[in-house]
Amino acid sequence: MAEALRLAALGRGRTSPNPAVGAVVVSGDRIIGRGFHTWQGIAHAEVLALAEAGAAARGATVYVTLEPCAHQGRTGPCADALIAAGVSRVVAAMEDPNPVVRGKGFALLRATGVRVEIEEGAAGPAEALNEPYLHFIQTGTPLVTVKAALTLDGKIAAPQDNDGWITSEVARANVQQVRHCSDAILTGIGTVLEDDCLLTDRSGLERSRPLLRVVLDSLLRLPLRSKIVESAAGDVLVVCTSAAAPARRTALEERGIEVIVADGQQGRTDIAAVVRHLAGRRYLSLMVEAGSIVNWAMLDGGIADKVLFYYAPKILGGLKSLPVAGGAGRQRRIDAILLNRLTVHSVSTNEFAVEAYVVKGQ
Ligand SMILES: NC(=O)c1ccc[n+]([C@@H]2O[C@H](COP(=O)([O-])OP(=O)(O)OC[C@H]3O[C@@H](n4cnc5c(N)ncnc54)[C@H](OP(=O)(O)O)[C@@H]3O)[C@@H](O)[C@H]2O)c1
Ligand SMILES: [Zn+2]
């Protein structure tokens, strides 16, 4: 199972909207087939592993990180392929909560006499591999993560000049990996105007589809000479309100940028509508890399599911440097937004990241 999990991880960023899955065929004490799914490769992990094992798969055991599928998608059901190959036992890390599978894969196997087991202790790592997929299947919305680089005193920008970086190169390389595993990334126009950021996946790794770059820009202030506009290649979505000038919209559309209108409160865009729009296009995950205002809107509005804060050993101080979440803030300590399931990751010497989940229904 450890090998199957290792293989599945090779598919990260390369399978969405499908889950990352790894499979291993074992005969006696030997691995005779290995496979992992990628969107471009189409074939599922089990089928690839069975193909490598060939006739020797008969009577073998298959370890797989997710319940084998039972439905016809771009490929036939893996449960059928396992049965046809004559395997005697399937050990899975977890059931697939997808309604088109959910126990049906196991049932198909059992019905033909294949032994089915769930490997104890494997569900945790298997779930971690497919966090966005599992979240999307269960909620119908993308997993929204607010990511930021912070000084130890929680600041994300200095009042005058933001040349240079808050975190180290190691931390920023780590962020590229996180971007690689995200389907979409979102920022506010404030950040684009200040930083002229690119917001691309520069991990150099293959993706199942381009990282969609989303900008919340109520009045379409996005400069045509910004890096985002100049680098747009069908991967930029700008969200505005109906108050935006039609000519601005046309100018962006002429540069291959998709513009949608989502009217929200106080003349700003409706973030929940944006998230629903992304869900409709089966984007499983959204990473927010924005400034104070949008970060707060995400947290205050109950849109964010989790935070990923990278802390640098620095203090900016001052009342004018921007906090990670600005806006109105909560007025009483007892109304603070609560987080749980907190993990501290060591990033580099003197740097750490905090990953935590927003408690919903507060
Ligand atoms: N350290 C880090 O990790 C990090 C990351 C990103 C940015 N930053 C820093 O953050 C600073 C920018 O912060 P910021 O707060 O000005 O910018 P921001 O949060 O990126 O963007 C704010 C703008 O987004 C627009 N917006 C559209 N719809 C919105 C909605 N529903 N809710 C909230 N805002 C909406 C608003 O302008 P309109 O009403 O005109 O649309 C708003 O002024 C920069 O200095 C940048 O360097 C730091
Ligand atoms: Zn399958």
Short mmCIF file of C-alpha atoms and ligand atoms in Angstrom, two decimals:
data_model
loop_
_atom_site.label_atom_id
_atom_site.label_comp_id
_atom_site.label_asym_id
_atom_site.label_seq_id
_atom_site.Cartn_x
_atom_site.Cartn_y
_atom_site.Cartn_z
CA MET A 1 0.00 0.00 0.00
CA ALA A 2 2.90 2.33 0.70
CA GLU A 3 4.07 1.82 -2.88
CA ALA A 4 0.55 2.40 -4.21
CA LEU A 5 0.37 5.66 -2.23
CA ARG A 6 3.77 6.72 -3.56
CA LEU A 7 2.58 6.07 -7.12
CA ALA A 8 -0.69 7.94 -6.55
CA ALA A 9 1.28 10.99 -5.40
CA LEU A 10 3.02 11.09 -8.80
CA GLY A 11 -0.37 11.98 -10.25
CA ARG A 12 -0.90 15.04 -8.03
CA GLY A 13 -1.85 18.08 -10.12
CA ARG A 14 -2.23 15.77 -13.11
CA THR A 15 -5.63 14.17 -12.46
CA SER A 16 -8.19 16.86 -11.63
CA PRO A 17 -11.17 16.67 -11.84
CA ASN A 18 -10.40 12.99 -11.27
CA PRO A 19 -8.77 11.75 -8.04
CA ALA A 20 -5.11 10.74 -7.84
CA VAL A 21 -4.95 6.95 -7.58
CA GLY A 22 -2.10 4.46 -7.42
CA ALA A 23 -2.27 0.66 -7.77
CA VAL A 24 0.14 -2.23 -7.31
CA VAL A 25 -0.33 -5.89 -8.33
CA VAL A 26 1.37 -8.36 -5.98
CA SER A 27 1.97 -12.04 -6.65
CA GLY A 28 3.58 -13.96 -3.81
CA ASP A 29 6.02 -11.46 -2.35
CA ARG A 30 6.74 -9.69 -5.63
CA ILE A 31 5.29 -6.54 -7.19
CA ILE A 32 4.43 -7.48 -10.77
CA GLY A 33 2.52 -4.39 -11.86
CA ARG A 34 2.37 -0.72 -11.02
CA GLY A 35 0.17 2.12 -12.20
CA PHE A 36 -1.07 5.60 -11.41
CA HIS A 37 -3.70 7.72 -13.04
CA THR A 38 -3.18 10.96 -14.95
CA TRP A 39 -5.90 12.88 -16.80
CA GLN A 40 -3.86 13.00 -19.99
CA GLY A 41 -3.05 9.28 -19.79
CA ILE A 42 -6.79 8.50 -19.48
CA ALA A 43 -6.29 4.91 -18.22
CA HIS A 44 -6.95 4.28 -14.54
CA ALA A 45 -4.24 3.10 -12.12
CA GLU A 46 -5.66 -0.43 -11.77
CA VAL A 47 -5.80 -0.96 -15.54
CA LEU A 48 -2.21 0.21 -16.00
CA ALA A 49 -0.98 -2.02 -13.18
CA LEU A 50 -2.90 -5.02 -14.57
CA ALA A 51 -1.48 -4.42 -18.04
CA GLU A 52 2.05 -4.52 -16.65
CA ALA A 53 1.31 -7.71 -14.70
CA GLY A 54 -0.26 -9.42 -17.73
CA ALA A 55 -1.38 -13.02 -17.29
CA ALA A 56 0.41 -13.22 -13.94
CA ALA A 57 -2.36 -11.05 -12.46
CA ARG A 58 -4.53 -14.17 -12.20
CA GLY A 59 -4.80 -15.07 -8.53
CA ALA A 60 -2.80 -11.98 -7.49
CA THR A 61 -3.59 -9.28 -4.91
CA VAL A 62 -4.14 -5.67 -6.01
CA TYR A 63 -3.43 -2.81 -3.62
CA VAL A 64 -5.19 0.39 -4.62
CA THR A 65 -5.44 3.77 -2.89
CA LEU A 66 -9.15 4.30 -3.68
CA GLU A 67 -12.08 1.97 -4.25
CA PRO A 68 -12.02 0.73 -7.87
CA CYS A 69 -14.62 2.52 -10.00
CA ALA A 70 -17.85 0.82 -11.01
CA HIS A 71 -19.07 3.18 -13.70
CA GLN A 72 -18.42 3.89 -17.35
CA GLY A 73 -16.53 7.16 -17.67
CA ARG A 74 -13.84 7.91 -20.22
CA THR A 75 -12.83 4.29 -19.51
CA GLY A 76 -14.74 1.16 -18.53
CA PRO A 77 -15.18 0.24 -14.85
CA CYS A 78 -11.97 -0.88 -13.11
CA ALA A 79 -13.95 -3.38 -11.04
CA ASP A 80 -14.76 -5.22 -14.31
CA ALA A 81 -11.11 -5.09 -15.41
CA LEU A 82 -9.99 -6.59 -12.08
CA ILE A 83 -12.57 -9.37 -12.38
CA ALA A 84 -11.58 -10.08 -16.00
CA ALA A 85 -7.92 -10.29 -15.00
CA GLY A 86 -8.83 -12.93 -12.42
CA VAL A 87 -7.32 -11.27 -9.35
CA SER A 88 -8.24 -13.01 -6.12
CA ARG A 89 -7.98 -10.14 -3.65
CA VAL A 90 -8.29 -6.35 -3.68
CA VAL A 91 -6.99 -4.27 -0.80
CA ALA A 92 -8.13 -0.63 -0.92
CA ALA A 93 -7.12 2.32 1.25
CA MET A 94 -10.63 3.79 1.31
CA GLU A 95 -14.10 3.75 -0.20
CA ASP A 96 -14.78 6.28 -2.98
CA PRO A 97 -17.53 8.65 -1.71
CA ASN A 98 -18.40 9.59 -5.29
CA PRO A 99 -22.12 8.65 -5.60
CA VAL A 100 -21.44 6.77 -8.86
CA VAL A 101 -19.04 4.47 -6.98
CA ARG A 102 -19.60 4.52 -3.17
CA GLY A 103 -19.34 0.82 -2.36
CA LYS A 104 -20.51 -0.33 -5.79
CA GLY A 105 -16.95 -1.14 -6.88
CA PHE A 106 -16.45 -3.32 -3.81
CA ALA A 107 -19.87 -4.96 -4.30
CA LEU A 108 -19.11 -5.86 -7.93
CA LEU A 109 -15.83 -7.49 -6.89
CA ARG A 110 -17.36 -9.39 -3.99
CA ALA A 111 -20.23 -10.63 -6.17
CA THR A 112 -17.73 -12.56 -8.28
CA GLY A 113 -15.82 -13.99 -5.33
CA VAL A 114 -12.95 -11.47 -5.18
CA ARG A 115 -11.91 -10.87 -1.57
CA VAL A 116 -12.12 -7.17 -0.66
CA GLU A 117 -10.35 -5.60 2.28
CA ILE A 118 -9.75 -2.08 3.55
CA GLU A 119 -6.19 -1.59 4.69
CA GLU A 120 -6.10 -0.37 8.25
CA GLY A 121 -4.37 2.97 8.73
CA ALA A 122 -4.21 3.77 5.00
CA ALA A 123 -7.28 6.02 4.84
CA GLY A 124 -5.45 9.02 6.35
CA PRO A 125 -2.70 9.28 3.73
CA ALA A 126 -5.12 8.32 0.93
CA GLU A 127 -7.53 11.09 1.96
CA ALA A 128 -4.70 13.62 2.20
CA LEU A 129 -3.78 12.89 -1.43
CA ASN A 130 -7.25 13.75 -2.64
CA GLU A 131 -8.39 16.44 -0.27
CA PRO A 132 -9.89 18.69 -3.00
CA TYR A 133 -11.61 15.76 -4.73
CA LEU A 134 -13.15 14.48 -1.50
CA HIS A 135 -14.23 17.98 -0.49
CA PHE A 136 -15.84 18.60 -3.89
CA ILE A 137 -17.67 15.26 -3.93
CA GLN A 138 -19.05 15.89 -0.46
CA THR A 139 -19.92 19.60 -0.71
CA GLY A 140 -20.26 20.36 -4.41
CA THR A 141 -17.87 23.30 -4.05
CA PRO A 142 -14.12 23.67 -4.51
CA LEU A 143 -11.86 23.50 -1.47
CA VAL A 144 -10.95 27.14 -0.79
CA THR A 145 -7.57 27.78 0.85
CA VAL A 146 -6.39 31.24 1.89
CA LYS A 147 -2.64 31.21 1.46
CA ALA A 148 -0.40 34.05 2.61
CA ALA A 149 3.19 34.89 3.43
CA LEU A 150 3.33 36.62 6.82
CA THR A 151 5.78 38.28 9.13
CA LEU A 152 5.68 36.86 12.65
CA ASP A 153 3.38 39.73 13.59
CA GLY A 154 0.90 38.75 10.91
CA LYS A 155 1.66 41.44 8.32
CA ILE A 156 1.56 40.82 4.59
CA ALA A 157 2.68 44.19 3.21
CA ALA A 158 4.56 47.31 4.28
CA PRO A 159 2.93 50.72 3.80
CA GLN A 160 5.44 52.21 1.36
CA ASP A 161 7.48 49.77 -0.61
CA ASN A 162 6.98 46.08 -1.17
CA ASP A 163 10.11 45.24 -3.10
CA GLY A 164 11.60 41.91 -2.09
CA TRP A 165 9.86 38.97 -0.46
CA ILE A 166 8.53 38.19 2.99
CA THR A 167 9.47 34.50 2.93
CA SER A 168 12.55 32.68 1.64
CA GLU A 169 13.14 31.02 -1.70
CA VAL A 170 12.52 27.64 -0.06
CA ALA A 171 9.09 28.74 1.13
CA ARG A 172 8.26 30.20 -2.26
CA ALA A 173 9.26 26.97 -4.03
CA ASN A 174 6.94 25.19 -1.62
CA VAL A 175 4.14 27.55 -2.66
CA GLN A 176 4.74 26.62 -6.30
CA GLN A 177 4.04 22.99 -5.36
CA VAL A 178 0.82 24.05 -3.67
CA ARG A 179 -0.17 26.03 -6.77
CA HIS A 180 0.62 22.97 -8.86
CA CYS A 181 -1.95 21.00 -6.87
CA SER A 182 -4.62 23.73 -7.21
CA ASP A 183 -7.11 24.03 -10.03
CA ALA A 184 -7.62 27.77 -9.68
CA ILE A 185 -5.97 30.73 -7.95
CA LEU A 186 -7.70 33.97 -7.00
CA THR A 187 -6.59 37.46 -6.07
CA GLY A 188 -8.04 40.94 -5.68
CA ILE A 189 -7.38 43.88 -7.96
CA GLY A 190 -5.55 45.56 -5.04
CA THR A 191 -2.81 42.95 -5.23
CA VAL A 192 -2.53 43.12 -9.01
CA LEU A 193 -2.21 46.91 -8.98
CA GLU A 194 0.39 46.80 -6.19
CA ASP A 195 2.47 43.77 -7.17
CA ASP A 196 1.79 43.18 -10.88
CA CYS A 197 1.85 39.47 -10.02
CA LEU A 198 1.75 36.65 -12.56
CA LEU A 199 0.04 33.95 -10.44
CA THR A 200 1.18 31.06 -12.61
CA ASP A 201 2.24 27.51 -11.71
CA ARG A 202 6.01 27.62 -12.21
CA SER A 203 6.66 24.16 -10.74
CA GLY A 204 7.54 22.94 -14.24
CA LEU A 205 5.33 19.87 -13.68
CA GLU A 206 2.62 18.58 -16.02
CA ARG A 207 -0.94 19.60 -15.14
CA SER A 208 -4.28 18.08 -16.10
CA ARG A 209 -5.48 21.55 -17.10
CA PRO A 210 -4.12 25.09 -16.86
CA LEU A 211 -4.21 26.82 -13.48
CA LEU A 212 -7.14 29.22 -13.83
CA ARG A 213 -6.17 32.73 -12.66
CA VAL A 214 -9.11 34.65 -11.22
CA VAL A 215 -9.12 38.38 -10.43
CA LEU A 216 -11.88 40.10 -8.43
CA ASP A 217 -12.10 43.49 -10.06
CA SER A 218 -15.47 45.22 -9.58
CA LEU A 219 -14.84 48.08 -12.02
CA LEU A 220 -12.33 46.43 -14.36
CA ARG A 221 -9.35 48.50 -13.28
CA LEU A 222 -7.03 45.68 -14.41
CA PRO A 223 -4.34 47.37 -16.55
CA LEU A 224 -3.97 46.01 -20.07
CA ARG A 225 -0.22 46.24 -19.58
CA SER A 226 -0.23 44.06 -16.44
CA LYS A 227 1.63 40.74 -16.43
CA ILE A 228 -1.60 38.82 -15.95
CA VAL A 229 -3.19 40.35 -19.04
CA GLU A 230 -0.07 40.11 -21.15
CA SER A 231 0.45 36.45 -20.28
CA ALA A 232 -3.22 35.42 -20.62
CA ALA A 233 -3.64 32.24 -22.62
CA GLY A 234 -7.25 31.21 -22.01
CA ASP A 235 -6.41 30.86 -18.31
CA VAL A 236 -7.59 34.20 -16.91
CA LEU A 237 -11.06 34.91 -15.53
CA VAL A 238 -11.89 38.43 -14.40
CA VAL A 239 -14.95 38.97 -12.23
CA CYS A 240 -16.58 42.41 -12.27
CA THR A 241 -19.91 44.03 -11.42
CA SER A 242 -22.50 45.45 -13.81
CA ALA A 243 -21.11 48.92 -13.02
CA ALA A 244 -17.92 48.17 -14.97
CA ALA A 245 -17.50 50.06 -18.26
CA PRO A 246 -18.40 47.88 -21.28
CA ALA A 247 -15.37 49.22 -23.17
CA ARG A 248 -13.04 47.88 -20.48
CA ARG A 249 -14.69 44.51 -20.77
CA THR A 250 -14.31 44.45 -24.54
CA ALA A 251 -10.63 45.40 -24.27
CA LEU A 252 -9.98 42.47 -21.93
CA GLU A 253 -12.02 40.04 -23.99
CA GLU A 254 -10.07 41.04 -27.09
CA ARG A 255 -6.99 39.81 -25.25
CA GLY A 256 -8.53 36.39 -24.66
CA ILE A 257 -9.65 37.09 -21.11
CA GLU A 258 -12.98 35.78 -19.90
CA VAL A 259 -15.02 38.38 -18.01
CA ILE A 260 -18.07 37.51 -15.93
CA VAL A 261 -20.42 39.74 -13.95
CA ALA A 262 -21.25 38.77 -10.37
CA ASP A 263 -22.92 41.61 -8.46
CA GLY A 264 -22.41 41.45 -4.71
CA GLN A 265 -22.83 43.84 -1.82
CA GLN A 266 -21.47 47.37 -1.59
CA GLY A 267 -20.66 47.56 -5.29
CA ARG A 268 -18.26 44.63 -5.11
CA THR A 269 -18.26 41.21 -6.68
CA ASP A 270 -20.19 38.29 -5.19
CA ILE A 271 -17.49 35.87 -4.05
CA ALA A 272 -19.89 33.04 -3.30
CA ALA A 273 -21.20 33.29 -6.86
CA VAL A 274 -17.63 33.08 -8.16
CA VAL A 275 -17.03 29.91 -6.17
CA ARG A 276 -20.29 28.44 -7.52
CA HIS A 277 -19.22 29.35 -11.03
CA LEU A 278 -15.94 27.48 -10.50
CA ALA A 279 -17.82 24.50 -9.07
CA GLY A 280 -19.96 24.40 -12.21
CA ARG A 281 -16.79 24.07 -14.23
CA ARG A 282 -15.55 21.29 -11.93
CA TYR A 283 -12.66 23.18 -10.44
CA LEU A 284 -12.01 21.14 -7.30
CA SER A 285 -9.73 23.58 -5.50
CA LEU A 286 -9.21 27.31 -5.25
CA MET A 287 -6.18 28.92 -3.70
CA VAL A 288 -6.61 32.52 -2.59
CA GLU A 289 -3.40 34.56 -2.79
CA ALA A 290 -4.79 37.98 -2.17
CA GLY A 291 -4.37 41.06 -0.02
CA SER A 292 -5.95 42.04 3.27
CA ILE A 293 -9.35 42.99 1.89
CA VAL A 294 -10.10 39.85 -0.10
CA ASN A 295 -8.61 37.57 2.58
CA TRP A 296 -10.99 39.06 5.11
CA ALA A 297 -13.95 38.75 2.75
CA MET A 298 -13.11 35.07 2.27
CA LEU A 299 -12.87 34.39 6.00
CA ASP A 300 -15.70 36.62 7.18
CA GLY A 301 -18.07 35.36 4.49
CA GLY A 302 -17.49 31.73 5.45
CA ILE A 303 -16.09 31.04 1.97
CA ALA A 304 -12.62 29.89 3.08
CA ASP A 305 -12.33 26.26 4.14
CA LYS A 306 -8.76 26.47 5.35
CA VAL A 307 -5.73 28.70 5.71
CA LEU A 308 -2.12 28.06 4.82
CA PHE A 309 0.04 30.75 6.38
CA TYR A 310 3.81 30.83 5.77
CA TYR A 311 5.58 32.69 8.55
CA ALA A 312 8.95 34.42 8.12
CA PRO A 313 11.18 35.35 11.09
CA LYS A 314 10.49 39.07 10.67
CA ILE A 315 8.47 41.78 12.32
CA LEU A 316 7.18 44.76 10.36
CA GLY A 317 5.18 46.41 13.11
CA GLY A 318 3.34 49.66 12.55
CA LEU A 319 -0.35 50.34 12.34
CA LYS A 320 -0.13 50.99 8.62
CA SER A 321 1.39 47.74 7.43
CA LEU A 322 -1.34 45.42 6.20
CA PRO A 323 -2.55 42.55 8.38
CA VAL A 324 -3.25 39.21 6.69
CA ALA A 325 -6.97 39.85 7.07
CA GLY A 326 -8.12 43.48 7.15
CA GLY A 327 -11.64 44.73 6.52
CA ALA A 328 -13.86 45.50 9.46
CA GLY A 329 -12.64 42.54 11.48
CA ARG A 330 -14.63 41.06 14.33
CA GLN A 331 -15.44 43.54 17.09
CA ARG A 332 -15.28 41.21 20.09
CA ARG A 333 -12.81 38.52 21.08
CA ILE A 334 -15.59 36.02 21.52
CA ASP A 335 -16.61 36.53 17.89
CA ALA A 336 -13.21 35.56 16.50
CA ILE A 337 -13.25 33.18 13.55
CA LEU A 338 -12.26 29.78 14.91
CA LEU A 339 -9.92 27.28 13.30
CA ASN A 340 -9.22 23.66 14.14
CA ARG A 341 -7.22 20.62 12.98
CA LEU A 342 -4.11 22.79 13.05
CA THR A 343 -0.79 21.49 11.72
CA VAL A 344 2.54 23.27 11.87
CA HIS A 345 4.89 22.43 8.99
CA SER A 346 8.57 23.15 9.16
CA VAL A 347 9.51 24.95 5.92
CA SER A 348 13.16 25.96 6.32
CA THR A 349 15.42 27.06 9.13
CA ASN A 350 13.41 29.63 11.09
CA GLU A 351 10.38 29.34 8.83
CA PHE A 352 7.18 27.40 9.36
CA ALA A 353 3.72 27.16 7.83
CA VAL A 354 0.43 26.82 9.66
CA GLU A 355 -2.31 24.82 8.01
CA ALA A 356 -5.70 24.93 9.73
CA TYR A 357 -9.38 24.51 8.95
CA VAL A 358 -12.07 27.12 9.42
CA VAL A 359 -14.77 25.88 11.79
CA LYS A 360 -17.97 26.12 9.76
CA GLY A 361 -21.35 27.26 11.02
CA GLN A 362 -19.92 29.77 13.55
N1 LIG B 1 2.24 38.53 1.68
C1 LIG B 1 1.30 37.98 0.95
O1 LIG B 1 1.08 36.77 1.01
C2 LIG B 1 0.49 38.82 0.03
C3 LIG B 1 -0.30 38.21 -0.95
C4 LIG B 1 -1.09 39.03 -1.77
C5 LIG B 1 -1.05 40.39 -1.62
N2 LIG B 1 -0.25 40.95 -0.69
C6 LIG B 1 -0.21 42.40 -0.52
O2 LIG B 1 -1.52 42.86 -0.28
C7 LIG B 1 -1.59 44.22 -0.75
C8 LIG B 1 -2.91 44.43 -1.43
O3 LIG B 1 -3.93 44.26 -0.48
P1 LIG B 1 -5.38 44.80 -0.74
O4 LIG B 1 -6.18 44.45 0.46
O5 LIG B 1 -5.31 46.19 -1.19
O6 LIG B 1 -5.83 44.00 -2.04
P2 LIG B 1 -6.70 42.72 -2.38
O7 LIG B 1 -7.35 42.17 -1.17
O8 LIG B 1 -5.88 41.82 -3.20
O9 LIG B 1 -7.80 43.38 -3.33
C9 LIG B 1 -8.78 44.19 -2.77
C10 LIG B 1 -9.72 44.68 -3.84
O10 LIG B 1 -10.42 43.60 -4.43
C11 LIG B 1 -11.59 44.14 -5.00
N3 LIG B 1 -12.74 43.29 -4.76
C12 LIG B 1 -13.61 42.90 -5.71
N4 LIG B 1 -14.57 42.17 -5.18
C13 LIG B 1 -14.34 42.08 -3.88
C14 LIG B 1 -15.04 41.48 -2.80
N5 LIG B 1 -16.15 40.78 -2.98
N6 LIG B 1 -14.54 41.60 -1.55
C15 LIG B 1 -13.40 42.27 -1.33
N7 LIG B 1 -12.70 42.87 -2.32
C16 LIG B 1 -13.16 42.79 -3.58
C17 LIG B 1 -11.83 45.51 -4.37
O11 LIG B 1 -11.55 46.49 -5.34
P3 LIG B 1 -12.71 46.90 -6.38
O12 LIG B 1 -13.92 47.22 -5.55
O13 LIG B 1 -12.18 48.01 -7.16
O14 LIG B 1 -12.97 45.70 -7.21
C18 LIG B 1 -10.79 45.56 -3.28
O15 LIG B 1 -10.33 46.84 -3.03
C19 LIG B 1 -0.40 44.43 -1.62
O16 LIG B 1 0.49 45.31 -0.98
C20 LIG B 1 0.24 43.09 -1.75
O17 LIG B 1 1.63 43.15 -1.78
C21 LIG B 1 0.53 40.19 0.14
ZN ZN B 2 -11.26 3.17 -12.41
#
